[in-house]
CSV table of C-alpha atoms and ligand atoms in Angstrom, one decimal:
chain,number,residue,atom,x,y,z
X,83,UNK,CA,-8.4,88.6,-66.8
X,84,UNK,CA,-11.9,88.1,-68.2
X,85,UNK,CA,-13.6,88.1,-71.4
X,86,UNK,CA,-15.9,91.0,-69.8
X,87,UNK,CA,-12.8,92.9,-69.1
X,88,UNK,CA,-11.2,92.7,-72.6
X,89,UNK,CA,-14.7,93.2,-74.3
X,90,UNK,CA,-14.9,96.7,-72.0
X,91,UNK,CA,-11.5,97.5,-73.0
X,92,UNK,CA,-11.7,97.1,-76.8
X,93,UNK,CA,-15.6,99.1,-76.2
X,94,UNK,CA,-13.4,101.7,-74.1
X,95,UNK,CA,-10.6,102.0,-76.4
X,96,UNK,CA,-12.9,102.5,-79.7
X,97,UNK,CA,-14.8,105.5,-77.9
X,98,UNK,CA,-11.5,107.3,-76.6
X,99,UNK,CA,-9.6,106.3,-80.3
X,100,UNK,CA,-12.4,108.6,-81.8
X,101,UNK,CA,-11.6,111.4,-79.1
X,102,UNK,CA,-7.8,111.0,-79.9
X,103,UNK,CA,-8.5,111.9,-83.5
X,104,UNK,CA,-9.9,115.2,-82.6
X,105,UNK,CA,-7.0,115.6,-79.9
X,106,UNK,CA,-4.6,114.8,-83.5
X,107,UNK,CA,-6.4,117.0,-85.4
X,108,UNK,CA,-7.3,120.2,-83.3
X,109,UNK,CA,-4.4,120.6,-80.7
X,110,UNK,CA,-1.8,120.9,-83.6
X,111,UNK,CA,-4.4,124.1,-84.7
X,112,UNK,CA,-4.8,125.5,-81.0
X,113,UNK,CA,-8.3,124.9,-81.5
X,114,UNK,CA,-11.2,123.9,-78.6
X,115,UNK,CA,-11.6,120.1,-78.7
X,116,UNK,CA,-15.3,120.8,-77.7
X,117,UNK,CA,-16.6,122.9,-80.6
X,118,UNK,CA,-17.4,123.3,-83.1
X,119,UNK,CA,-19.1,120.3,-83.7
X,120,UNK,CA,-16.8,117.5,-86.2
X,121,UNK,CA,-17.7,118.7,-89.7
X,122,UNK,CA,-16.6,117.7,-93.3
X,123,UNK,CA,-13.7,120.2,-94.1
X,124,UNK,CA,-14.9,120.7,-98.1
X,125,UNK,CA,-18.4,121.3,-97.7
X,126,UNK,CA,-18.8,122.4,-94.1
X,127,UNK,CA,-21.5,119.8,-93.0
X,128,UNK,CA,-21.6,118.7,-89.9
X,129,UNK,CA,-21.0,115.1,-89.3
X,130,UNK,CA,-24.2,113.1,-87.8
X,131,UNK,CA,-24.2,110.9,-85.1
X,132,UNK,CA,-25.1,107.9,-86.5
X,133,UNK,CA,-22.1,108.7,-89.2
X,134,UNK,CA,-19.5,109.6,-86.1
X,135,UNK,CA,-19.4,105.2,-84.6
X,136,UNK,CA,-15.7,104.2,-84.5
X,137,UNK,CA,-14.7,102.4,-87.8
X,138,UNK,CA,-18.0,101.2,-88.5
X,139,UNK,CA,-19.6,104.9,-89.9
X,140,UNK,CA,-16.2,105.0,-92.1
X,141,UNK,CA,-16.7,101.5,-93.6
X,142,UNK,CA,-20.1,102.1,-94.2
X,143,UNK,CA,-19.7,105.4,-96.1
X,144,UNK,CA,-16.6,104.0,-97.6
X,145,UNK,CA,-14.7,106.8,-96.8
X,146,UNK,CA,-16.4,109.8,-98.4
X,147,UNK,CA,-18.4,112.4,-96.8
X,148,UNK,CA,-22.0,111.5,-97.0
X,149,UNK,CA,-23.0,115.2,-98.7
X,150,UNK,CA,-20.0,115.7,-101.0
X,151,UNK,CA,-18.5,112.5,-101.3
X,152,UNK,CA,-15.2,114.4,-100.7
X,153,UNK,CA,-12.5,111.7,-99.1
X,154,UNK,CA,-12.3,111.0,-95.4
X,155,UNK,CA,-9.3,110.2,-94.2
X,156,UNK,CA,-8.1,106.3,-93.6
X,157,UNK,CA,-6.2,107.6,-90.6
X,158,UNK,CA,-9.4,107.9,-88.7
X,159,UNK,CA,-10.6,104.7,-88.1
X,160,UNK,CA,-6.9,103.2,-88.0
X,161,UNK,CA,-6.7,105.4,-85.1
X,162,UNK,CA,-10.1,104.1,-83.5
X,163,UNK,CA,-8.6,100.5,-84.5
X,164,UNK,CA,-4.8,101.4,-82.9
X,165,UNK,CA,-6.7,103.0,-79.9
X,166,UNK,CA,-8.9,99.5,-79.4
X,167,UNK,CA,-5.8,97.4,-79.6
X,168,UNK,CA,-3.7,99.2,-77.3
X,169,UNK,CA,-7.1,99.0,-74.6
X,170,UNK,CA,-7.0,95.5,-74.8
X,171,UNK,CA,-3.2,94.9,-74.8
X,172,UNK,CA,-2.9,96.7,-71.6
X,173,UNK,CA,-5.9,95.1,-70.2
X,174,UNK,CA,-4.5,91.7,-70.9
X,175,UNK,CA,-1.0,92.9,-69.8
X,176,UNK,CA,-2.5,94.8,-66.4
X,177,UNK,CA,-5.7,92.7,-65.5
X,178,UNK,CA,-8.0,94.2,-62.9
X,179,UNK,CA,-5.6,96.1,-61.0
X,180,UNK,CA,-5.1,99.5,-59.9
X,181,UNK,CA,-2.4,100.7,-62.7
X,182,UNK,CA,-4.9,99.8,-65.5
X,183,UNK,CA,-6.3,103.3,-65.6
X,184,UNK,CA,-2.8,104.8,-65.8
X,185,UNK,CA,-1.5,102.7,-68.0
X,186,UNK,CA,-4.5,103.2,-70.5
X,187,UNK,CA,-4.2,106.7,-70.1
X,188,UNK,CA,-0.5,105.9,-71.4
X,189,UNK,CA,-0.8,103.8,-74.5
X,190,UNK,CA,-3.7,106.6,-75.1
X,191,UNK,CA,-1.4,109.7,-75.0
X,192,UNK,CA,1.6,107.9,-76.9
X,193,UNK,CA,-0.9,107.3,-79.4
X,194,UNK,CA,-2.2,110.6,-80.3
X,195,UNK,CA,1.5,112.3,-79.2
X,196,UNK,CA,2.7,109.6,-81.9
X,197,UNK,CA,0.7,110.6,-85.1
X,198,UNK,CA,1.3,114.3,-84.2
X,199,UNK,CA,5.0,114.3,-83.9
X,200,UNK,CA,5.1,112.4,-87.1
X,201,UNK,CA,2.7,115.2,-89.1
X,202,UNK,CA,4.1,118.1,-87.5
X,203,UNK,CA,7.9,117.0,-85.9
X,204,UNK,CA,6.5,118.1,-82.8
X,205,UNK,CA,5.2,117.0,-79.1
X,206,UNK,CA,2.9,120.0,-77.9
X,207,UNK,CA,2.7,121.0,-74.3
X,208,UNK,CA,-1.0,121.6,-74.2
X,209,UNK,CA,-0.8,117.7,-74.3
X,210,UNK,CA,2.5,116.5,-71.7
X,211,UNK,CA,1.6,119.5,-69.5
X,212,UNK,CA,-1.5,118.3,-68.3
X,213,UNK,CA,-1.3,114.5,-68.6
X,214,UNK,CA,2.6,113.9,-67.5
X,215,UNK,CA,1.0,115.2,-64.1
X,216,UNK,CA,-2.5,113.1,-64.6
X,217,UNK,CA,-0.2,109.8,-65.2
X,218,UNK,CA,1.5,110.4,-62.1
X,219,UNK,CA,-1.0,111.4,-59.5
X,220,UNK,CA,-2.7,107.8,-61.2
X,221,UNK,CA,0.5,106.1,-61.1
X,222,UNK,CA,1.2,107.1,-57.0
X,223,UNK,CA,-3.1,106.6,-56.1
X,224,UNK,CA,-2.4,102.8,-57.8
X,225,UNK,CA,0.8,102.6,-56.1
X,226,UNK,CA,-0.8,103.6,-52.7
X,227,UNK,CA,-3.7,101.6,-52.8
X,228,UNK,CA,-1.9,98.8,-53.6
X,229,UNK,CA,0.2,99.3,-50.7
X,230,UNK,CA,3.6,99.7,-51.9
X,231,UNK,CA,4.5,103.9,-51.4
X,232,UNK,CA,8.2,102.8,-52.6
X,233,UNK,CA,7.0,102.6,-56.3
X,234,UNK,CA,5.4,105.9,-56.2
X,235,UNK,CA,9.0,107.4,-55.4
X,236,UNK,CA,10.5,104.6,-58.3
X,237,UNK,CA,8.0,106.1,-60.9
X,238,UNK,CA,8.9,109.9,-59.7
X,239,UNK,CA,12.3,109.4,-59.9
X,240,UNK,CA,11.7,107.0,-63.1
X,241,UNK,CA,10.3,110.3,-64.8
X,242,UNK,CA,13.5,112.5,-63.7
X,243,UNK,CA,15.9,110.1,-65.0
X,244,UNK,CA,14.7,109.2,-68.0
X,245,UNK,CA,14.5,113.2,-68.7
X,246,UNK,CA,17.7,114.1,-67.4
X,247,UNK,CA,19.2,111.7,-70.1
X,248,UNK,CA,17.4,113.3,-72.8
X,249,UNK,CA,18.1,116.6,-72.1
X,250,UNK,CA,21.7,115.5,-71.7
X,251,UNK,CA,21.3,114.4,-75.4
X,252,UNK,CA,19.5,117.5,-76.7
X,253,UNK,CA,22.6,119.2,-74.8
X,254,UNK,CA,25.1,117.4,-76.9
X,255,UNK,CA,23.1,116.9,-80.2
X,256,UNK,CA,20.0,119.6,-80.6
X,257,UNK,CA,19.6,118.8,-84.0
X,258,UNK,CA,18.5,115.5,-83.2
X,259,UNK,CA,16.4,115.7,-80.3
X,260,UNK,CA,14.0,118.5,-79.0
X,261,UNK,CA,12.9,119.4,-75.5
X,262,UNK,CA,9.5,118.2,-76.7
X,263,UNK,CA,11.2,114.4,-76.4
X,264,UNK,CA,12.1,115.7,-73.3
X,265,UNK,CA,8.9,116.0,-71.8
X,266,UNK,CA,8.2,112.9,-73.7
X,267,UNK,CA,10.8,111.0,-71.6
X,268,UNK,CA,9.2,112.5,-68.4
X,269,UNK,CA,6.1,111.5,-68.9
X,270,UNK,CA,7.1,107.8,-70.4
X,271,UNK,CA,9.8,107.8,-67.6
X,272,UNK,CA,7.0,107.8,-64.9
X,273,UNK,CA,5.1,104.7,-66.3
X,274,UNK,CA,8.5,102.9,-67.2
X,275,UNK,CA,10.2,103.7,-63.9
X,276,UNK,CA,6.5,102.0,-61.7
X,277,UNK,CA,7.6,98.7,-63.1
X,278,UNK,CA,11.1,99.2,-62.1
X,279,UNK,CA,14.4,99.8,-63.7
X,280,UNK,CA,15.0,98.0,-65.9
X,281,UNK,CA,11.7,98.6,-68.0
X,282,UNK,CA,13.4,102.1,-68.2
X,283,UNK,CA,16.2,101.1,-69.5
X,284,UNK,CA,14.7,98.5,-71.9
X,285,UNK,CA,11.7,101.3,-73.0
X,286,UNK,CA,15.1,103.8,-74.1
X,287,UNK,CA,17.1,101.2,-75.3
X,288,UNK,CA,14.4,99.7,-77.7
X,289,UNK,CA,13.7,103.6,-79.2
X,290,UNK,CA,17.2,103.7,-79.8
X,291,UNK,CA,17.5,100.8,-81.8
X,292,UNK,CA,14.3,100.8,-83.2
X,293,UNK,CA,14.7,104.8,-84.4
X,294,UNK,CA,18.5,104.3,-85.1
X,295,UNK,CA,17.6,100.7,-87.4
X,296,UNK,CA,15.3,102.7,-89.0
X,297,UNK,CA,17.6,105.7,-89.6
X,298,UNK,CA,20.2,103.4,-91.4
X,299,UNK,CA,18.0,101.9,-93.7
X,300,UNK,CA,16.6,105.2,-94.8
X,301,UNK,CA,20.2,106.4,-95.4
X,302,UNK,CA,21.2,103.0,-97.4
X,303,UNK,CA,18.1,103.4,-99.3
X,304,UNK,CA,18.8,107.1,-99.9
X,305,UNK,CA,15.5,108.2,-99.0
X,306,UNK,CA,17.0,110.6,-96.5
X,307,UNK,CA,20.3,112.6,-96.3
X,308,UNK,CA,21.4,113.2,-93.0
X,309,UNK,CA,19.9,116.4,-92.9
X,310,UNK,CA,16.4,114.9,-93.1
X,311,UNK,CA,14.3,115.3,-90.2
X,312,UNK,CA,13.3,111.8,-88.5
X,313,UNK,CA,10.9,112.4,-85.6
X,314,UNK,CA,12.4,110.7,-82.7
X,315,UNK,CA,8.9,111.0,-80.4
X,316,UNK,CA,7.5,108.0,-82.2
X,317,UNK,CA,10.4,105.7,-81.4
X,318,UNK,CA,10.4,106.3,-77.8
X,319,UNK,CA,6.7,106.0,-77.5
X,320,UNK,CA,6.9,102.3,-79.5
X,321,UNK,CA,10.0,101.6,-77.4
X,322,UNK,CA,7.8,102.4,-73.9
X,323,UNK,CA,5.1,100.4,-75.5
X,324,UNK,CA,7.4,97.3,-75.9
X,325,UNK,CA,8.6,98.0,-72.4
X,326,UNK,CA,5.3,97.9,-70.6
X,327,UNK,CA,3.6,95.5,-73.0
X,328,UNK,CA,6.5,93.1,-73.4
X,329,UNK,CA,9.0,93.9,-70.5
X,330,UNK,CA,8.9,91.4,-68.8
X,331,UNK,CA,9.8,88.4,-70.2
X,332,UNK,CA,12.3,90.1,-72.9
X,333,UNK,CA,13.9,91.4,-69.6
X,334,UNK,CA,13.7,87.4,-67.7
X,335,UNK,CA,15.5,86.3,-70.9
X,336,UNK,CA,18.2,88.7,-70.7
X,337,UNK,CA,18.8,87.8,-67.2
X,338,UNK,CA,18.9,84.4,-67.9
X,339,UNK,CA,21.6,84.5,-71.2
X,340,UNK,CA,23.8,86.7,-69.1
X,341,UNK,CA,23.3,84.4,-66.1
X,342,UNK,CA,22.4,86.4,-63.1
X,343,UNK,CA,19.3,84.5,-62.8
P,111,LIG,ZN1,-18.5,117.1,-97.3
């Protein structure tokens, strides 16, 4: 792992960070993510190029629209900065191998999937229908050319599994799951299940406790009654991201206190 690579990653990750806010912003409308052009909502002008770099056109306005002033949103360049992070993460995690491409396209999707399902409590097929099959025919080219067909199958079947568990649990408790985490699972399934099993299992595990932590201390506090809507797609896309990021040495320590290694 180079400099070179992580400087290309963070380059990389800025650039597609600036196309996952229009993915967060339009596919929630049903609009074209090619036009029109990016434009200030209040007064309609469209947004220059030398005012659309990542992060650094929002500093430099400081977050107001260059002809009315009205405010720009802070979520934009935290999602440029997110996207950046996650590019270099993986590329540290990864190196230059064949599942880097996948694995960006992962951290890329759970991002914008993330700060959709938290604005509208929802995971929208125009995005998992396109990309759960993009991740795998990446995941099963890496697999191939890295000469091991048997984690192809893994990731396949890594996808089904982790599906068929959520959709067991939609089964049993619709109110707290939707078959938009379904598709979720599939697709995070896939990447989870090309590292093996037990990155699976550690990628749901962690959204479990980190969603049901979460969900207890917004009870105790009273900011939610139990009717209150908690999006559960965030959780399993920051438990995946633990998983793949993290995975393996949380997973060599368990081994090792429960002594099978
Ligand atoms: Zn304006």
């Amino acid at each position: 792992m180079t400099p070179a690579l992580l400087a290309v990653a963070a380059l990389l990750g800025l650039v597609l960070g600036s196309l996952a806010n229009v993915v967060i912003v339009r596919v929630p409308q049903g609009g074209s993510l090619l036009r029109p052009a990016s434009a200030c909502p209040r007064c309609g002008a469209s947004v220059r190029a030398r005012d659309n770099v990542p992060v650094v056109s929002w500093l430099a306005l400081r977050g107001r629209c260059r002809d009315c002033g009205e405010r720009i949103s802070a979520r934009y360049p935290l999602v440029e900065l997110a996207s950046a992070g996650l590019f270099v993460a993986v590329a540290a995690r990864f190196g230059l191998a064949w599942a880097l491409p996948a694995y960006w396209l992962f951290a890329w999707t759970l991002l914008c999937l993330t700060a959709i399902d938290l604005e509208h409590y929802r995971i929208p097929n125009r995005l998992t229908y396109p990309l759960t099959p993009a991740l795998g025919a990446l995941l099963v080219a890496a697999a191939l050319l890295a000469g091991e067909p048997g984690v192809a199958v893994r990731a396949v079947l890594g996808g089904v599994a982790a599906a068929g568990l959520l959709l067991g649990l939609a089964l049993i408790s619709p109110r707290g799951m939707g078959l938009g985490d379904v598709k979720l699972a599939a697709f995070l399934g896939l990447g989870l299940g090309y590292l093996g099993w037990a990155h699976v299992a550690l990628g749901l595990f962690a959204a479990f406790v980190l969603g049901g932590v979460l969900a207890i201390v917004l009870l105790a506090l009273g900011l939610r009654d139990r009717q209150g809507q908690i999006p559960f797609g965030p959780w399993l896309a920051a438990g995946a991201l633990v998983s793949v990021l993290a995975g393996q040495p949380i997973i060599a320590a368990y081994l090792g206190v429960m002594g099978l290694r």
